[in-house]
JSON list of C-alpha atoms in Angstrom, two decimals:
[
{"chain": "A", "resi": 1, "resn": "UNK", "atom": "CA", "xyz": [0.00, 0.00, 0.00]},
{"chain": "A", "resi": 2, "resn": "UNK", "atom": "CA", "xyz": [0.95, 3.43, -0.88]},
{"chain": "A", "resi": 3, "resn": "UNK", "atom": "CA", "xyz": [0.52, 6.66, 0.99]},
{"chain": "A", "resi": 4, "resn": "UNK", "atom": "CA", "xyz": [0.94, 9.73, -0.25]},
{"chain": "A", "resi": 5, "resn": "UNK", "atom": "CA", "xyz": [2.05, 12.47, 1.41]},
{"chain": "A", "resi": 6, "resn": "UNK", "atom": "CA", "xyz": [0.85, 16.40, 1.09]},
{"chain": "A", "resi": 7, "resn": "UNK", "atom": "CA", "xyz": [3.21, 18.44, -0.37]},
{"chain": "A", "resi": 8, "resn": "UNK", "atom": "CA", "xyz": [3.19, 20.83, 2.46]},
{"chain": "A", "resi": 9, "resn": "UNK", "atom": "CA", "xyz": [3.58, 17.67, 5.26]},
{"chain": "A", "resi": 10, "resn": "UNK", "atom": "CA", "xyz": [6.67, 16.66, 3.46]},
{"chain": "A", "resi": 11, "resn": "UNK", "atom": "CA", "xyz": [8.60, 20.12, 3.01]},
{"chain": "A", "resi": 12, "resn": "UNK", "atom": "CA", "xyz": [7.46, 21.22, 6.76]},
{"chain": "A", "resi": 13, "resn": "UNK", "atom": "CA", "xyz": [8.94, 17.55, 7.66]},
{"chain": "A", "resi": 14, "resn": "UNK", "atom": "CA", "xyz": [11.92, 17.82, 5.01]},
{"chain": "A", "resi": 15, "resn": "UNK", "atom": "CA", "xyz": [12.75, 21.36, 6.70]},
{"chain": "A", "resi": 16, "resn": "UNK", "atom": "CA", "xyz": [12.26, 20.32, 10.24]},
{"chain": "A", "resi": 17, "resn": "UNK", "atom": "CA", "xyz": [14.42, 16.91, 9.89]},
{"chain": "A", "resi": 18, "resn": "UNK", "atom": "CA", "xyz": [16.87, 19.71, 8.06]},
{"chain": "A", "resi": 19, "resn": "UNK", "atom": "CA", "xyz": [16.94, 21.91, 10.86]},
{"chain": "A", "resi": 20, "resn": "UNK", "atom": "CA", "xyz": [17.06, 19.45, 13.61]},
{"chain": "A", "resi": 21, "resn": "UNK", "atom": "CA", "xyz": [20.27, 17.71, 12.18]},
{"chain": "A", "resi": 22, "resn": "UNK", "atom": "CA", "xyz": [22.19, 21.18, 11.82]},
{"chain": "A", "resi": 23, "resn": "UNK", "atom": "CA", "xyz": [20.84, 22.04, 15.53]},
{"chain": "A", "resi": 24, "resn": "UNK", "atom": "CA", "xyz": [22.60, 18.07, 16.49]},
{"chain": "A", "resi": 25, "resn": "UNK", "atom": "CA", "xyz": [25.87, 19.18, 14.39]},
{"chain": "A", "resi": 26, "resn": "UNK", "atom": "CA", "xyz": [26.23, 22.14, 16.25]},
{"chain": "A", "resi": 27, "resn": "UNK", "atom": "CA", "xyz": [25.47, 20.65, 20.07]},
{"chain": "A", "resi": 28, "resn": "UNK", "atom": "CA", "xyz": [27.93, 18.14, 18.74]},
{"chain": "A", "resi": 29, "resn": "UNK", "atom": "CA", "xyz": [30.61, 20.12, 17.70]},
{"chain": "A", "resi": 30, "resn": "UNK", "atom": "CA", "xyz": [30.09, 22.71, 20.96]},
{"chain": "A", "resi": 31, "resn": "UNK", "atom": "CA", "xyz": [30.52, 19.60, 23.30]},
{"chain": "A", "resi": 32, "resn": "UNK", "atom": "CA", "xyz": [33.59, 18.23, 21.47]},
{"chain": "A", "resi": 33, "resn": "UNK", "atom": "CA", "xyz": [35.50, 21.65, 21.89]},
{"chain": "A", "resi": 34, "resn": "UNK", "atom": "CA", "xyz": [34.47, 21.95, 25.60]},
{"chain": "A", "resi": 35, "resn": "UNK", "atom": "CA", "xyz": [35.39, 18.41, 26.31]},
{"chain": "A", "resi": 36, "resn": "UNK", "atom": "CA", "xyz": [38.97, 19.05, 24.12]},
{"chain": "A", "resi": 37, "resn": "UNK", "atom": "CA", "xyz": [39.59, 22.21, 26.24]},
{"chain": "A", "resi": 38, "resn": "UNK", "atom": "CA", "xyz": [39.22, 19.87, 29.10]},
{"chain": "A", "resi": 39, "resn": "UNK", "atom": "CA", "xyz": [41.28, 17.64, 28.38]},
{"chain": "A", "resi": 40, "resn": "UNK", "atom": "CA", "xyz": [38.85, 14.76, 29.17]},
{"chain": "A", "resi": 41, "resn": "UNK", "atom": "CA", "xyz": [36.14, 13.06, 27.69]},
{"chain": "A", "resi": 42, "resn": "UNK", "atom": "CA", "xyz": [33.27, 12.70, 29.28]},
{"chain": "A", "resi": 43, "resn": "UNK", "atom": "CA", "xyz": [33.44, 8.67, 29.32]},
{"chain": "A", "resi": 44, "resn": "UNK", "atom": "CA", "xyz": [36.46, 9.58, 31.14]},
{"chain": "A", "resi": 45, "resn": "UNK", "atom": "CA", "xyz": [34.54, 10.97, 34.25]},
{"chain": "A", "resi": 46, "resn": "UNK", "atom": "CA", "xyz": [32.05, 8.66, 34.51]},
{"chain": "A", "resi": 47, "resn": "UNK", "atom": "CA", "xyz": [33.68, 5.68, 34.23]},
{"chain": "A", "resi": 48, "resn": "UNK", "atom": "CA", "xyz": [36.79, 4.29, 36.75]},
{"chain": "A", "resi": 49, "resn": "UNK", "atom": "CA", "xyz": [38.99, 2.38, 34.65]},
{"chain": "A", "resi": 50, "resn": "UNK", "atom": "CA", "xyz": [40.82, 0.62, 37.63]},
{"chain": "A", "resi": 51, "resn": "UNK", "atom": "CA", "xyz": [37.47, -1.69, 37.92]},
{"chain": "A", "resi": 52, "resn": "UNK", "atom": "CA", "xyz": [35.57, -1.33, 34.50]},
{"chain": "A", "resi": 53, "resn": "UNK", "atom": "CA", "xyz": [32.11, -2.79, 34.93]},
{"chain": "A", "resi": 54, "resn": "UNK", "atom": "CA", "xyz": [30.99, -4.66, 31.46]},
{"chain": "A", "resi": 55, "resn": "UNK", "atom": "CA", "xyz": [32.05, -4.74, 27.89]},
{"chain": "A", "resi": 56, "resn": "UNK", "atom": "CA", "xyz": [31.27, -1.09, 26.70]},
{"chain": "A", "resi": 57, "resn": "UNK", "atom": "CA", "xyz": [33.18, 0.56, 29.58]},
{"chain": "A", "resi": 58, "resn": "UNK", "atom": "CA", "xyz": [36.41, -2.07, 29.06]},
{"chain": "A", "resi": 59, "resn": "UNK", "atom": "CA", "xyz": [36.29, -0.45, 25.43]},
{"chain": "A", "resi": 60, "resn": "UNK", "atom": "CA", "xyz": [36.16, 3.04, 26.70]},
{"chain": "A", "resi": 61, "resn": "UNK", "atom": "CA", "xyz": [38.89, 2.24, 28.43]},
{"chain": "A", "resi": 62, "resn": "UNK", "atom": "CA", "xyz": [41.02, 0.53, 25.96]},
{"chain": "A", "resi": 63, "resn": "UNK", "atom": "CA", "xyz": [40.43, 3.47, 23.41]},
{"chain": "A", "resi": 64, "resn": "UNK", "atom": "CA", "xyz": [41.43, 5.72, 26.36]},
{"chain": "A", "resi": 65, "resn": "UNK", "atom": "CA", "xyz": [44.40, 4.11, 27.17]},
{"chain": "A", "resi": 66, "resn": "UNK", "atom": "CA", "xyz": [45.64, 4.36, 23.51]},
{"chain": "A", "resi": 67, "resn": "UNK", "atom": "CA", "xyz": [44.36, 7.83, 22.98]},
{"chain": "A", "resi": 68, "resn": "UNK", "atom": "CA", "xyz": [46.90, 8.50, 26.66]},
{"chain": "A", "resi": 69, "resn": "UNK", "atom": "CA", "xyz": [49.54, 6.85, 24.55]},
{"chain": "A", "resi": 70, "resn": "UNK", "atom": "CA", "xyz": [49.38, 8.64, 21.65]},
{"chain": "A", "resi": 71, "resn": "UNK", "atom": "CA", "xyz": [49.03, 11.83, 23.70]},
{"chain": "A", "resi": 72, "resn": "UNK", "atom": "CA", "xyz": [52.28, 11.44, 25.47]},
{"chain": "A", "resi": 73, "resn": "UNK", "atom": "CA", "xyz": [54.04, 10.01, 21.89]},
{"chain": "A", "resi": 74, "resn": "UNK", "atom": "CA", "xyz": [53.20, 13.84, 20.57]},
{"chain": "A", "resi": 75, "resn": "UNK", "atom": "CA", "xyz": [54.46, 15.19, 23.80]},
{"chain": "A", "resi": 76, "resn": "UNK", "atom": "CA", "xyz": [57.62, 13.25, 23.05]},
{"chain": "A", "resi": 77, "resn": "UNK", "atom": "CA", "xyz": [57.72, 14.30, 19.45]},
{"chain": "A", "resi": 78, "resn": "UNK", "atom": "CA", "xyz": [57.29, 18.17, 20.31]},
{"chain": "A", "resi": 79, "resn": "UNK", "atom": "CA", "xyz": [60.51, 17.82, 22.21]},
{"chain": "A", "resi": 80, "resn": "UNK", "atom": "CA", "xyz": [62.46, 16.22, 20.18]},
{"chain": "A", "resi": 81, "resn": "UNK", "atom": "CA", "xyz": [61.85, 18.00, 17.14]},
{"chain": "A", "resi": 82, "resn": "UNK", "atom": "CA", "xyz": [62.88, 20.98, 18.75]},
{"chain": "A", "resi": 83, "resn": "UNK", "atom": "CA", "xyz": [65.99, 19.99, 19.41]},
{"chain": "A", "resi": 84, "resn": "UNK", "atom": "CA", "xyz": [67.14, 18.68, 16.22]},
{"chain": "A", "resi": 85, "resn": "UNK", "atom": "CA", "xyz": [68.58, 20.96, 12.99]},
{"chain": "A", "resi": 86, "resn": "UNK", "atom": "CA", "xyz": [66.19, 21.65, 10.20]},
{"chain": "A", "resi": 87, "resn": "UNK", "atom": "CA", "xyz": [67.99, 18.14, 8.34]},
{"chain": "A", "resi": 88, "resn": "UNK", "atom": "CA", "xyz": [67.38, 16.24, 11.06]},
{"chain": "A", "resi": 89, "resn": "UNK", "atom": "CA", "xyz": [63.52, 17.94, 11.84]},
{"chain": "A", "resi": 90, "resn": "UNK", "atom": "CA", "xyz": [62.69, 16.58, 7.97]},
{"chain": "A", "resi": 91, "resn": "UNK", "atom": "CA", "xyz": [64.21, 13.45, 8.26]},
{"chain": "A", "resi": 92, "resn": "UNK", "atom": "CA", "xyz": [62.22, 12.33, 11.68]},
{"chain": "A", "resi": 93, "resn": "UNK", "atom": "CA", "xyz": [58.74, 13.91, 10.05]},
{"chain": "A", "resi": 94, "resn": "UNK", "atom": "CA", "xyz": [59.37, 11.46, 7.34]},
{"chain": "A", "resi": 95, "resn": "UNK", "atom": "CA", "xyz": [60.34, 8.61, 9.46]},
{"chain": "A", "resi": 96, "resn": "UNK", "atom": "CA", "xyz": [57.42, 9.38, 11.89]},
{"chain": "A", "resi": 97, "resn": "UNK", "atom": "CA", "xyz": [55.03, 9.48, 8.65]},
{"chain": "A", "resi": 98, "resn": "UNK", "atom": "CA", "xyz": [56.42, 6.46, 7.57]},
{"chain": "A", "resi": 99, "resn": "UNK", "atom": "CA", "xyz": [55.95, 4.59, 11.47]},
{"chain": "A", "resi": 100, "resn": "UNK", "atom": "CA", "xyz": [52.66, 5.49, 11.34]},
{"chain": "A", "resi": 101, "resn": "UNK", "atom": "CA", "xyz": [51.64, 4.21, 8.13]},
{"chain": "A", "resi": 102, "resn": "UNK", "atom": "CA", "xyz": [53.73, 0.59, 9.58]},
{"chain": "A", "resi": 103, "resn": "UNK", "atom": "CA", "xyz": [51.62, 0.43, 12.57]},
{"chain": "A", "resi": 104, "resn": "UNK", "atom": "CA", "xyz": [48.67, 0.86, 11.56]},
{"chain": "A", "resi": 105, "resn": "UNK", "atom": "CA", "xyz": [49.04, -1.61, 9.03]},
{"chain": "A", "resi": 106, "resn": "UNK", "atom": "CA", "xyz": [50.37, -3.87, 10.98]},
{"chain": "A", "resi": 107, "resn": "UNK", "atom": "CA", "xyz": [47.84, -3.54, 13.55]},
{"chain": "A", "resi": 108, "resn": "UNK", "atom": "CA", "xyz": [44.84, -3.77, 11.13]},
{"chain": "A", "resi": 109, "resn": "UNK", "atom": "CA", "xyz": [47.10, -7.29, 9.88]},
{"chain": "A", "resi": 110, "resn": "UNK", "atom": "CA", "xyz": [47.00, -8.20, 13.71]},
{"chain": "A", "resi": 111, "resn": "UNK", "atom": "CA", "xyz": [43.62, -7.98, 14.41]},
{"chain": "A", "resi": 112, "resn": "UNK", "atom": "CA", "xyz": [41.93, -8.45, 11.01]},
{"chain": "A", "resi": 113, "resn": "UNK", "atom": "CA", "xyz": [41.13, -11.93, 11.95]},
{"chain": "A", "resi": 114, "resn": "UNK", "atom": "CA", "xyz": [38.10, -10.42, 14.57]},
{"chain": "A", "resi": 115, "resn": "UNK", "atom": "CA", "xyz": [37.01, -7.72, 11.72]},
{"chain": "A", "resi": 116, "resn": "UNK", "atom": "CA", "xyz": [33.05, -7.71, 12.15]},
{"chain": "A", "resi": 117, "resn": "UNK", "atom": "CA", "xyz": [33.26, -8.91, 15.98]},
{"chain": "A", "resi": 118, "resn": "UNK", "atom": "CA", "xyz": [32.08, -7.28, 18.91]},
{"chain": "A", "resi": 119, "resn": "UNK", "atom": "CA", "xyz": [35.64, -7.24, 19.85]},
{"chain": "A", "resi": 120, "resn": "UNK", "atom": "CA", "xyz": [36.96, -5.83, 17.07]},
{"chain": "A", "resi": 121, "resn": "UNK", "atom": "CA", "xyz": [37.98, -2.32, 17.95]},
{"chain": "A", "resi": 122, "resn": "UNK", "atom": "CA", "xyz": [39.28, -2.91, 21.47]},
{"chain": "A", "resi": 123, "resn": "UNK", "atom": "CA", "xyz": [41.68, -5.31, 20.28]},
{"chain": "A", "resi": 124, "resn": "UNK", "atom": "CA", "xyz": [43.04, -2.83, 17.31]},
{"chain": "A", "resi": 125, "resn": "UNK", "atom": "CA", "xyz": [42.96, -0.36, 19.97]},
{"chain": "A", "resi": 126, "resn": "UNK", "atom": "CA", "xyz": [45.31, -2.41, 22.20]},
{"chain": "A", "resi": 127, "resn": "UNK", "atom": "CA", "xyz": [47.86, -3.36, 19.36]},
{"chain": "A", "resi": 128, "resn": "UNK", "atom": "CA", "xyz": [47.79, 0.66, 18.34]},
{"chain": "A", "resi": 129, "resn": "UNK", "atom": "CA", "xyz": [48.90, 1.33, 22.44]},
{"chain": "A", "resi": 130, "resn": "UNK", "atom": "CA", "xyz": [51.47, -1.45, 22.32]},
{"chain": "A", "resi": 131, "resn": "UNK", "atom": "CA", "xyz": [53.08, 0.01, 19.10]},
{"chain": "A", "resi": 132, "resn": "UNK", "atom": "CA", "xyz": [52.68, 3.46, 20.03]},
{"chain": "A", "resi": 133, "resn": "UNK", "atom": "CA", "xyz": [54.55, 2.85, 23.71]},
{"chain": "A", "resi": 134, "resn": "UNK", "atom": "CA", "xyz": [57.09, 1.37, 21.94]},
{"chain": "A", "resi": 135, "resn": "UNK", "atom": "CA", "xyz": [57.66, 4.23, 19.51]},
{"chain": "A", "resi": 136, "resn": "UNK", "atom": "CA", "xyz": [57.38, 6.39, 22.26]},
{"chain": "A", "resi": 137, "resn": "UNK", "atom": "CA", "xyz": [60.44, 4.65, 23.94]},
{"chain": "A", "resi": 138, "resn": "UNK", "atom": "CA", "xyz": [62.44, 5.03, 20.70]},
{"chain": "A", "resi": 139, "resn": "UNK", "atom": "CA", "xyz": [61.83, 8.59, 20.83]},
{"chain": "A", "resi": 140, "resn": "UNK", "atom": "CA", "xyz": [62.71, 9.02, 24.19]},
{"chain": "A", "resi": 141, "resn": "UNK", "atom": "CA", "xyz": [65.82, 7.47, 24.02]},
{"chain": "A", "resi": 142, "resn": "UNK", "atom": "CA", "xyz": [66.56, 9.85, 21.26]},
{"chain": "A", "resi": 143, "resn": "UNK", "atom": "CA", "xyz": [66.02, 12.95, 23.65]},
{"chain": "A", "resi": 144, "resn": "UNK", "atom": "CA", "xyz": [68.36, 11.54, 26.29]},
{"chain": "A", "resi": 145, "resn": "UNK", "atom": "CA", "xyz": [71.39, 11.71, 23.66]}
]
């Protein structure tokens, strides 16, 4: 069966659904820069990561773990790039290009056995932390020199 619509049903809903998705986009965006000035996500405070209750806040915690990682790789990057010549500052951009390409291909290699499972995500999530601790380590190394 077929209903049909008046014109003037479907613009008004056409214009509200319209409206009501920019009005979403903006709350979204306005919550993302508050919660980036912050420094934390909101996931972040309601959740205690030392004792995780069920599967959606051990993900939340794996993704925050890795996003800590790759927060404190940058922080290790800033430094050292400002210590090195303008040679050196190209080659390490390159080389730091070129690691992240690597591990994120080798992670999605690792894991790409679980693609489609619930699990999925938290385990790429884990190999991207493991990699990028281990990079960060490299780089710290070359700080101390």
């Amino acid at each position: 069966m077929k209903i049909n619509l008046p014109k003037s049903r479907s613009l008004f809903w056409s214009i509200h659904a319209r409206d009501s998705f920019a009005s979403v986009l903006v709350t979204m965006l306005a919550t993302t820069a508050i919660l980036a000035r912050s420094g934390q996500s909101v996931i972040a405070q309601q959740i205690n990561c030392d004792r995780p209750q069920g599967d959606v806040e051990v993900r939340a915690c794996i993704r925050l773990r890795y996003e800590l990682a790759d927060k404190r790789l940058n922080e290790v990057y800033k430094q050292l790039i400002a210590k090195l010549s303008k040679e050196e500052k190209a080659l390490l951009t390159e080389a730091q290009l070129g690691w992240i390409k690597q591990r994120d291909n080798s992670c999605e290699f690792e894991v790409y056995r679980n693609r489609g499972g619930s699990g999925f995500q938290g385990f790429l999530n884990e190999c991207l932390e493991r990699a990028t601790k281990q990079r960060t380590a490299e780089l710290e190394k070359y700080l101390q020199r």
